[in-house]
PDB file of C-alpha atoms in Angstrom:
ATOM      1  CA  UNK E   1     180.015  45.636  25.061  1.00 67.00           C
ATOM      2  CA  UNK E   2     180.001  46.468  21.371  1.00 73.00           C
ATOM      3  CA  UNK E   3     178.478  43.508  20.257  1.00 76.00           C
ATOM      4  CA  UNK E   4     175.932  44.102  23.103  1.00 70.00           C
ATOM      5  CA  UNK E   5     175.390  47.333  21.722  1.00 71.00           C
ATOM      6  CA  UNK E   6     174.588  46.305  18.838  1.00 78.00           C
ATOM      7  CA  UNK E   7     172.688  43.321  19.811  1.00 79.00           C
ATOM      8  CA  UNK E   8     170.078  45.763  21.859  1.00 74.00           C
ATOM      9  CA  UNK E   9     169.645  48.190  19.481  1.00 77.00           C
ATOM     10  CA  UNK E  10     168.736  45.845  17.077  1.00 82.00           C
ATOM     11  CA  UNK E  11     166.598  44.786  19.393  1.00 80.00           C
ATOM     12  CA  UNK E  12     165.286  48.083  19.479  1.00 79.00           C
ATOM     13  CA  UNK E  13     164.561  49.464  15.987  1.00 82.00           C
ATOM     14  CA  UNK E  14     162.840  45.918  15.980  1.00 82.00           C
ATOM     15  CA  UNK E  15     160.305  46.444  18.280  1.00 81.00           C
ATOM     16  CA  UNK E  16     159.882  50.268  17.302  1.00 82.00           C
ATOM     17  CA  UNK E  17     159.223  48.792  13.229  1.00 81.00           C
ATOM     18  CA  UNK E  18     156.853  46.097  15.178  1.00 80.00           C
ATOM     19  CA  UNK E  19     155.260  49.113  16.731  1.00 80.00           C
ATOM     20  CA  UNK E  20     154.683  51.090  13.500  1.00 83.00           C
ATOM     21  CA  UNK E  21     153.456  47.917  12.136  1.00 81.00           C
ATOM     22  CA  UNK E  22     150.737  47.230  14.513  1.00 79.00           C
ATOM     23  CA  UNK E  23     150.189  50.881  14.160  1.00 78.00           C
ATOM     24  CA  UNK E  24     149.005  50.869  10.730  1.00 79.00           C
ATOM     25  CA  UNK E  25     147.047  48.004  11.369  1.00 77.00           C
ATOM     26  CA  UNK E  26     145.163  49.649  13.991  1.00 75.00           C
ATOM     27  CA  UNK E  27     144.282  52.426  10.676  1.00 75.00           C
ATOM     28  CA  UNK E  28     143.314  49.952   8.557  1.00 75.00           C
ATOM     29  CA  UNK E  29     141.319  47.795  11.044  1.00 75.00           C
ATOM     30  CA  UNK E  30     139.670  50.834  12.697  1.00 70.00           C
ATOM     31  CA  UNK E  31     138.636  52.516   9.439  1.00 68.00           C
ATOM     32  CA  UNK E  32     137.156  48.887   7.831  1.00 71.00           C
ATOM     33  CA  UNK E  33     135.033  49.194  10.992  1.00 70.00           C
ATOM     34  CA  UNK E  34     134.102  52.610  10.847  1.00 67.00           C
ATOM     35  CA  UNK E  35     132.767  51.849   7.238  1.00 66.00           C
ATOM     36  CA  UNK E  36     131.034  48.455   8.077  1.00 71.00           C
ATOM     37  CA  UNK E  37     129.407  51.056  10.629  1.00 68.00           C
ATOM     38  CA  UNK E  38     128.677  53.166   7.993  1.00 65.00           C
ATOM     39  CA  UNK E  39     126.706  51.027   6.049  1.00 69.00           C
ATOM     40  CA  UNK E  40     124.921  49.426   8.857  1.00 71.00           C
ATOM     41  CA  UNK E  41     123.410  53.066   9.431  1.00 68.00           C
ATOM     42  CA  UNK E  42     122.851  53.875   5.551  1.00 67.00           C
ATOM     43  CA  UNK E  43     120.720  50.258   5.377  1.00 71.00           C
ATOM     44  CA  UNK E  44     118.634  50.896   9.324  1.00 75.00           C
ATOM     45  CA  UNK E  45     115.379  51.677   8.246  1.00 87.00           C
ATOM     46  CA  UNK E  46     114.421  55.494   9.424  1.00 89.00           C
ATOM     47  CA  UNK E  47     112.576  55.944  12.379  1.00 91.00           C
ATOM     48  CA  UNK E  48     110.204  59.213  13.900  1.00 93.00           C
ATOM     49  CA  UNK E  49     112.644  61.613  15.432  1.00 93.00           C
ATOM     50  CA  UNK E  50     111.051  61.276  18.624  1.00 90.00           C
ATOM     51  CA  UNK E  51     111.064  58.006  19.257  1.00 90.00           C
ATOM     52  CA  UNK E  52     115.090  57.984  19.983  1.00 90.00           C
ATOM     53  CA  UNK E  53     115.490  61.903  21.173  1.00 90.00           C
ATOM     54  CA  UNK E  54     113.288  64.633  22.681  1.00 91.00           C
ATOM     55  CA  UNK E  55     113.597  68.372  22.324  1.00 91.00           C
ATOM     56  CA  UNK E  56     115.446  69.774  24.803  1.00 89.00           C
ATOM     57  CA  UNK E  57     116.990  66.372  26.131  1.00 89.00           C
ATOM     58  CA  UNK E  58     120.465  65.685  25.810  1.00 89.00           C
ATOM     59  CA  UNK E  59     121.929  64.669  22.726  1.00 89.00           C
ATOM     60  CA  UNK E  60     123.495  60.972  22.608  1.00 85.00           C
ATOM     61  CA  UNK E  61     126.821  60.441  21.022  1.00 78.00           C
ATOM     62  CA  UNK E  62     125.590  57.088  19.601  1.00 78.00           C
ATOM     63  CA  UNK E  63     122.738  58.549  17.810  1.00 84.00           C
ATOM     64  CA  UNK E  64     125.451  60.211  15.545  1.00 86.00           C
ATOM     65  CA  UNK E  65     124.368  58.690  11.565  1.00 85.00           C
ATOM     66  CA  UNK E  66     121.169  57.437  12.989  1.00 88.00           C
ATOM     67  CA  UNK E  67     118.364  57.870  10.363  1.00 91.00           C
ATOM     68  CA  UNK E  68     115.145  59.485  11.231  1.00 93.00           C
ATOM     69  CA  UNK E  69     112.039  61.276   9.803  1.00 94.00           C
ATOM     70  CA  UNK E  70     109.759  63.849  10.747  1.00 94.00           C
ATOM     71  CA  UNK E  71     107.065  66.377   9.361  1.00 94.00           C
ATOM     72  CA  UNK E  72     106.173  70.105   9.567  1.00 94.00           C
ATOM     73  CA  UNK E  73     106.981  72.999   7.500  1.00 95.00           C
ATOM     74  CA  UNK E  74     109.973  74.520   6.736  1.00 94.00           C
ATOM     75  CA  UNK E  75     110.219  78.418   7.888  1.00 93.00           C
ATOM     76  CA  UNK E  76     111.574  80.039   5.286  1.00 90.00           C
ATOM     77  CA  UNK E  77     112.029  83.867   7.006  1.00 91.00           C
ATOM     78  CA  UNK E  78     114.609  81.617   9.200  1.00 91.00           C
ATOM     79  CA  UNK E  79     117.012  79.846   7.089  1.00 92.00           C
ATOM     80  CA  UNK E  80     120.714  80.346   7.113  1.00 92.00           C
ATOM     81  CA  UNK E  81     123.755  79.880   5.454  1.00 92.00           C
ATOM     82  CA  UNK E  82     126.757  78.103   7.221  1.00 91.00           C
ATOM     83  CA  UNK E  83     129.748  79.613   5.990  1.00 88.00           C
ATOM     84  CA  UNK E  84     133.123  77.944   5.152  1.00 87.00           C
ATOM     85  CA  UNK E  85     132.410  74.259   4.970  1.00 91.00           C
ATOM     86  CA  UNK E  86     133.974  71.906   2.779  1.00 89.00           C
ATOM     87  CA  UNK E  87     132.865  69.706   0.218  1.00 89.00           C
ATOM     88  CA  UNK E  88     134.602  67.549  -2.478  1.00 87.00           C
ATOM     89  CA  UNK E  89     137.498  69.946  -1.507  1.00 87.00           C
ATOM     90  CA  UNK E  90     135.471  73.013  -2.103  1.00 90.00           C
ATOM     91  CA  UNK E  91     134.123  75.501   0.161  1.00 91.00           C
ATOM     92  CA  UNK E  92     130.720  76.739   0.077  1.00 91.00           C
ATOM     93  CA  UNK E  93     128.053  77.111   2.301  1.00 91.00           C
ATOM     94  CA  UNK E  94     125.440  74.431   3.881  1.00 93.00           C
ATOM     95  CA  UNK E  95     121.674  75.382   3.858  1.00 93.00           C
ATOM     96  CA  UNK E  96     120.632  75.123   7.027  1.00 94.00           C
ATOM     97  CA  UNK E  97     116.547  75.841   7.335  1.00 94.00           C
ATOM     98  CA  UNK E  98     114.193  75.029  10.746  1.00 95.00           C
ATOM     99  CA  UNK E  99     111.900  72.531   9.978  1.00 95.00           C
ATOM    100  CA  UNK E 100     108.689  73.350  12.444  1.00 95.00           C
ATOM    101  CA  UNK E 101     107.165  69.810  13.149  1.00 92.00           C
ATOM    102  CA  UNK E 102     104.111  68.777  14.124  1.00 88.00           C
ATOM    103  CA  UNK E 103     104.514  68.724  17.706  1.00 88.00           C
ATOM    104  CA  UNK E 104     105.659  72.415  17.346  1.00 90.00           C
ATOM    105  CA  UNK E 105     109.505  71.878  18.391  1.00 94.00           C
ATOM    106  CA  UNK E 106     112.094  73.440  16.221  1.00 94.00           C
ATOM    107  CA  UNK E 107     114.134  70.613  13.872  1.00 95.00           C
ATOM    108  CA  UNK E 108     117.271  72.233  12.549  1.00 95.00           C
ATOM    109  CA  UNK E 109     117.702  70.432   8.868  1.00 95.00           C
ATOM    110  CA  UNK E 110     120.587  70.667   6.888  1.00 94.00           C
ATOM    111  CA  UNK E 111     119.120  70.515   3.585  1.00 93.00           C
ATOM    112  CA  UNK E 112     122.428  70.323   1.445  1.00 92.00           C
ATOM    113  CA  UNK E 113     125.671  72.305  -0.137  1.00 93.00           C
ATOM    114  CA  UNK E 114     126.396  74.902  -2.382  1.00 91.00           C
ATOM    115  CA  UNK E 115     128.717  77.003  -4.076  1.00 88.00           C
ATOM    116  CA  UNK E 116     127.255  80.016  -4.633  1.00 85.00           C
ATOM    117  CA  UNK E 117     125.322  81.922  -1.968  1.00 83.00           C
ATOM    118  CA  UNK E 118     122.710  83.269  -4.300  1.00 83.00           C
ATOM    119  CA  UNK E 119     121.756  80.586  -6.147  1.00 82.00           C
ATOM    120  CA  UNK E 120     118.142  79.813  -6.799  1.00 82.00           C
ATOM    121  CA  UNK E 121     118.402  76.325  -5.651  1.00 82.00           C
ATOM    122  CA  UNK E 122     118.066  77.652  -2.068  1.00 87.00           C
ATOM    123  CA  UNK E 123     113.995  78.563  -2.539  1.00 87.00           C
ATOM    124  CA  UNK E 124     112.633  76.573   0.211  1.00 89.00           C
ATOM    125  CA  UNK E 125     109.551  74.156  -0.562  1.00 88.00           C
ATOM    126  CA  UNK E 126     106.398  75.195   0.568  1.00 89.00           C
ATOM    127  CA  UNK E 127     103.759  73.290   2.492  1.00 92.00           C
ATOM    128  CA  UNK E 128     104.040  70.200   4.840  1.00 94.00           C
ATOM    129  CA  UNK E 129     107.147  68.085   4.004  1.00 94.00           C
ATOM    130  CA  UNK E 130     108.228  64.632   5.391  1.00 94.00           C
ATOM    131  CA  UNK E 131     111.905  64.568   5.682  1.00 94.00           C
ATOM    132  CA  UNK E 132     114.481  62.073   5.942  1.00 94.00           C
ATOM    133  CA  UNK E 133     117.711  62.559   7.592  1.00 93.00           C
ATOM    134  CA  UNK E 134     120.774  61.605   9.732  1.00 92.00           C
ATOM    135  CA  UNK E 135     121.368  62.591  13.226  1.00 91.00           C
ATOM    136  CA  UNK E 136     124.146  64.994  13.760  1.00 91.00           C
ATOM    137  CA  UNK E 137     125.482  66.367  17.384  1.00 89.00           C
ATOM    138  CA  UNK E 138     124.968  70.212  17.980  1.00 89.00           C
ATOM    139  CA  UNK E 139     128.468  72.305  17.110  1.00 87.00           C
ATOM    140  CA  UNK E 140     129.793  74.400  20.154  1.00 83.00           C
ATOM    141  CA  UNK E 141     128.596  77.860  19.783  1.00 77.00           C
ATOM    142  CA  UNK E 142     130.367  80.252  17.081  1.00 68.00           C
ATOM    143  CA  UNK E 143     130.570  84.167  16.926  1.00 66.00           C
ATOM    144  CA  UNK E 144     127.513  86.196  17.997  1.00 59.00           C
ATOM    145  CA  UNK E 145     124.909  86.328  15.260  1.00 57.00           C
ATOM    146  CA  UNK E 146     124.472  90.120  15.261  1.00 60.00           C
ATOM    147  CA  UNK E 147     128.507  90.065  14.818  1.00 63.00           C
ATOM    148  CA  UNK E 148     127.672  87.731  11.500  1.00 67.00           C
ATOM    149  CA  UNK E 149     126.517  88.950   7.836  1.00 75.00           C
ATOM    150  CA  UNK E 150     122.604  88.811   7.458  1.00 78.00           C
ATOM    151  CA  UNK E 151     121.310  85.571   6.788  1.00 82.00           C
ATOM    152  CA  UNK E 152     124.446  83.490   7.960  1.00 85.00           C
ATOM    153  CA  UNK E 153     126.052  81.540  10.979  1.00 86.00           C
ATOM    154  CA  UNK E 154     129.323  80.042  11.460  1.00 84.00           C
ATOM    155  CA  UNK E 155     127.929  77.073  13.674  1.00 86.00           C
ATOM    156  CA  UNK E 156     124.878  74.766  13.466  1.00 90.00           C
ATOM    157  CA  UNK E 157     124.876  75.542  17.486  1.00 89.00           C
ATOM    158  CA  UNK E 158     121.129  74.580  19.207  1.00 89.00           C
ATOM    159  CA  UNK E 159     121.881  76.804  21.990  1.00 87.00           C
ATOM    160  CA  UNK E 160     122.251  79.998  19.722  1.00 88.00           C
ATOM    161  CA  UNK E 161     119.585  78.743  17.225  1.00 89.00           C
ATOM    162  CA  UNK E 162     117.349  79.004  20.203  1.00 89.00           C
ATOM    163  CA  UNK E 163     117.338  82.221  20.371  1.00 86.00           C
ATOM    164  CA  UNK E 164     116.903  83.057  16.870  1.00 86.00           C
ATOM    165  CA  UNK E 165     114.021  80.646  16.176  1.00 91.00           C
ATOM    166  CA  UNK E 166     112.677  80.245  19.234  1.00 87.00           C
ATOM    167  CA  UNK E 167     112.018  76.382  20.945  1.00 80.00           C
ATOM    168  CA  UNK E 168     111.623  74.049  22.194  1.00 92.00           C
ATOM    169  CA  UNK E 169     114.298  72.626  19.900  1.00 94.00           C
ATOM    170  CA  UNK E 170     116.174  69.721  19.404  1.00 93.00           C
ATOM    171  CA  UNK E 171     119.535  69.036  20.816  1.00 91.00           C
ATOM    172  CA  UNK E 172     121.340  68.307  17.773  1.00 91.00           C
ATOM    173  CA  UNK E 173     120.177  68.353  13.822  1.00 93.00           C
ATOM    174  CA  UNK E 174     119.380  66.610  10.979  1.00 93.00           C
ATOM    175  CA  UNK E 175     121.693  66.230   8.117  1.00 94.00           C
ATOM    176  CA  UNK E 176     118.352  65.792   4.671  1.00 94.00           C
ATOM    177  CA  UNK E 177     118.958  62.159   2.590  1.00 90.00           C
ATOM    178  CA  UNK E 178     115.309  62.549   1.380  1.00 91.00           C
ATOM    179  CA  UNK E 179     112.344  64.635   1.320  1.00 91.00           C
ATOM    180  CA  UNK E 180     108.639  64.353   0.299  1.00 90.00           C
ATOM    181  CA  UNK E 181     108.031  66.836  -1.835  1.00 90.00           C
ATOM    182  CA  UNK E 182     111.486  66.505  -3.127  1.00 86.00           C
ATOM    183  CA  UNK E 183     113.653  70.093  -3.162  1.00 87.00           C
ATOM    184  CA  UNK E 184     115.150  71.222  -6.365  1.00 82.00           C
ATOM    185  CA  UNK E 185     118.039  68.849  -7.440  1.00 83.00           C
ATOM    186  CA  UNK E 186     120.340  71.740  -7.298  1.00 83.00           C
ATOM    187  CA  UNK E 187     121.333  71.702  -3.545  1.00 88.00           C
ATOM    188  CA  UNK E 188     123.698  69.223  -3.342  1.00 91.00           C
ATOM    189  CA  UNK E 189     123.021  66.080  -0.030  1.00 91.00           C
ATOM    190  CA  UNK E 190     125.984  65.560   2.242  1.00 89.00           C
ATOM    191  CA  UNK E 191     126.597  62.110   3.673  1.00 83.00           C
ATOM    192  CA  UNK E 192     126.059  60.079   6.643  1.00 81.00           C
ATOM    193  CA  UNK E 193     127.977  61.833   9.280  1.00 79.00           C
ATOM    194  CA  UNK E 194     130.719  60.016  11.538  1.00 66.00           C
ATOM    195  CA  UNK E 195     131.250  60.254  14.627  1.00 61.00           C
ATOM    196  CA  UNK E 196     135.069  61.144  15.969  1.00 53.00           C
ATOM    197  CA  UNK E 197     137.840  59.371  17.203  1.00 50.00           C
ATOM    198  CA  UNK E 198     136.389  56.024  15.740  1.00 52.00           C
ATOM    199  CA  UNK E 199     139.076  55.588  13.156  1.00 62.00           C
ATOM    200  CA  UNK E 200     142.033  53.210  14.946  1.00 68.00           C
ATOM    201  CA  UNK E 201     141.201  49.517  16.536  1.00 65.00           C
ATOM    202  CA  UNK E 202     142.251  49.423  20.146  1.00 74.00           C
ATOM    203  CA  UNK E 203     143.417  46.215  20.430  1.00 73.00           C
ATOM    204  CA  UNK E 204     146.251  46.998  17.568  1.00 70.00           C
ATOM    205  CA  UNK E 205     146.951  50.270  19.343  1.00 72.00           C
ATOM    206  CA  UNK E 206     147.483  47.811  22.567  1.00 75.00           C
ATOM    207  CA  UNK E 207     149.829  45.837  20.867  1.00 73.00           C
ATOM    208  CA  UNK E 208     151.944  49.262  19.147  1.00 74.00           C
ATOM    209  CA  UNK E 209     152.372  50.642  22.607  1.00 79.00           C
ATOM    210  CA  UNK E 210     153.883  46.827  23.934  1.00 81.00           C
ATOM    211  CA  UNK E 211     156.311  46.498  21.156  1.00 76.00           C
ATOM    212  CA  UNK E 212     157.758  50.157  21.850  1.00 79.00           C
ATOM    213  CA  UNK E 213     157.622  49.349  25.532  1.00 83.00           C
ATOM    214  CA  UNK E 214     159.837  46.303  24.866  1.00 78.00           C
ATOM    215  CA  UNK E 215     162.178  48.430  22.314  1.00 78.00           C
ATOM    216  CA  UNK E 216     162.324  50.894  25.394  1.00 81.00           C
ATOM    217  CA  UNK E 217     163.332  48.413  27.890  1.00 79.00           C
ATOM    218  CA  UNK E 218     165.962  47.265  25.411  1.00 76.00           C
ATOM    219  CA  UNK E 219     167.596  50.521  25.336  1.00 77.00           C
ATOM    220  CA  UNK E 220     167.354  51.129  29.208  1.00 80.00           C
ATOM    221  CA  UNK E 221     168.880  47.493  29.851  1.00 77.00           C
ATOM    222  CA  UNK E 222     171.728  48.888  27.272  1.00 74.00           C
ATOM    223  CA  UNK E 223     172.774  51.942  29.675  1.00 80.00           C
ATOM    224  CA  UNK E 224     172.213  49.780  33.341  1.00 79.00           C
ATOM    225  CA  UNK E 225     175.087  47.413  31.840  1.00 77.00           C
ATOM    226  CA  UNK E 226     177.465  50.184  30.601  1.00 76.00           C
ATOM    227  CA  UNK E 227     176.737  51.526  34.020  1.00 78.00           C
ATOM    228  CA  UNK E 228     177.425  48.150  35.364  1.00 76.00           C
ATOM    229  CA  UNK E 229     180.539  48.158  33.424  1.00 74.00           C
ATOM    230  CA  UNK E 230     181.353  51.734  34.279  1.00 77.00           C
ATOM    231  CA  UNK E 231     181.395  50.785  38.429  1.00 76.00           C
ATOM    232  CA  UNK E 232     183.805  47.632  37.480  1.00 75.00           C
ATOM    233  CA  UNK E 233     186.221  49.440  35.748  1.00 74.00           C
ATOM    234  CA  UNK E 234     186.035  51.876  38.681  1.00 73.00           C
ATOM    235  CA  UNK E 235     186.826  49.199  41.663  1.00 66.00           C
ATOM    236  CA  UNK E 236     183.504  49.563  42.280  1.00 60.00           C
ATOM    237  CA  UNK E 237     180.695  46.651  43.199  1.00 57.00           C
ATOM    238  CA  UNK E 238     177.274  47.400  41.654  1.00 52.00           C
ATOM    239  CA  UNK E 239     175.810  44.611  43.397  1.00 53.00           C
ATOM    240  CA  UNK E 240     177.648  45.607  46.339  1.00 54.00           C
ATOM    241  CA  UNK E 241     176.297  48.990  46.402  1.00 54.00           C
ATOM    242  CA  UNK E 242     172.507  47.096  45.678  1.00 54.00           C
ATOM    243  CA  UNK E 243     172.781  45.143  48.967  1.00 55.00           C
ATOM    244  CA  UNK E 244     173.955  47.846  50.696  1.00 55.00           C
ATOM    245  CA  UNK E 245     171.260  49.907  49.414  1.00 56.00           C
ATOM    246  CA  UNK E 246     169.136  47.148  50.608  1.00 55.00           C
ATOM    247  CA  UNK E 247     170.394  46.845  54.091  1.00 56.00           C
ATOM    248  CA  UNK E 248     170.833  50.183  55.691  1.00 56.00           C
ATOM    249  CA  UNK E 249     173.042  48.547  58.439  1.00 55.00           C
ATOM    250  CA  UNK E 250     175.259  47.376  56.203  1.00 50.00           C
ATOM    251  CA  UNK E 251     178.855  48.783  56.068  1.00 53.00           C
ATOM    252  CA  UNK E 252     179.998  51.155  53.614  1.00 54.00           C
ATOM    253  CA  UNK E 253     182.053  49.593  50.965  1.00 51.00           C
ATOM    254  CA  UNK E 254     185.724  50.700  50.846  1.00 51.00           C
ATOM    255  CA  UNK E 255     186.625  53.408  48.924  1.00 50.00           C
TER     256      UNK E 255
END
């Protein structure tokens, strides 16, 4: 029984190191993908906004990083700051101003980061601009604005930036790669955006949860033999007590 024990707990730790294993491959295998993704969507040539989402219309989780351009003017009297977001492991703000398009819906465009939350980087450029940008999904809805310094939001939230610049606006916003006239240098771009809980491969997950399955089973076969072994020493028949568990009419076995 020792040497049993030993045997399936080998057994075991083997299957739970297995499981690890295929567990890291799943990270490494989902976050390849998740950056041959990501340069697929930097390299897609832009397309007009509204040729893949209205205003107003639901917001598509696959349109997340999806690069699109559109016109109007910036209003100026409505720009905010974002507070506390995170950048090259610093936190600033992001400059987020409503771009007014052409069709007269409301584009919320993140135009980039900064540090400081009076810098003169922030001046917004005047007259019609052509921007380019990725698509980014709408943030739930933070604290009331009037319960928020002057100027500032702690969510890029469509449903509460209705209110304050009025609509029809789009679902979710754009996150500025380009612009035409360019803004000043200063203000920092962000990145592509990602889209969550794209960063582990499936099938390698599949296989992690098997191998600890099988390590499980080892263990359980472990205790249903020293149970086995248990009813033996006792005078007792397992398998007599199975087909009599089987067979109601059987008799009892003698005690």
């Amino acid at each position: 029984m020792i040497g049993l024990l030993i045997l399936f707990l080998a057994a075991a730790a083997v299957c739970a190191r297995l499981g690890i294993w295929q567990l890291d491959r799943a990270e490494i295998r989902g976050a390849a993908a998740q950056q041959a993704a990501l340069e697929e969507t930097e390299a897609a040539p832009p397309v007009p906004i509204d040729d893949v989402l209205a205003p107003q219309s639901s917001f598509d989780g696959a349109l997340v990083g999806r690069r699109v351009i559109a016109t109007g003017q910036y209003e100026a009297d409505g720009q905010l700051l974002v507070a506390d977001r995170v950048l090259h492991g610093e936190t600033g703000w992001l400059v987020l101003t409503p771009l007014r398009t052409d069709s007269g819906a409301v584009l919320p465009v993140v135009r980039g980061w900064v540090d400081d939350p009076d810098s003169p980087v922030l001046a917004v450029p005047e007259g019609e601009v052509t921007v380019t940008g990725y698509l980014q999904a709408s943030e739930d809805s933070g604290q009331a604005p009037d319960a928020l310094p002057a100027g500032t939001t702690d969510s890029i939230s469509s449903a509460e930036l209705l209110g304050v610049w009025g609509g029809p606006i789009w679902t979710g916003y754009a996150v500025l790669s380009e612009s035409d006239p360019a803004q000043d240098p200063g203000l920092e771009l962000l990145g592509p955006p990602t889209r969550s809980g794209t960063g582990l491969n499936i099938q390698n997950l599949g296989y992690a949860a098997q191998w600890w399955v099988f390590g499980g089973f080892a263990v359980f076969l472990w205790i249903r033999l020293v149970r086995d072994e248990m009813l033996r020493s006792s005078g007792t028949d397992p398998f007599a007590e199975l087909a009599a568990e089987d067979d109601p009419a059987a008799p009892e076995p003698a005690p």
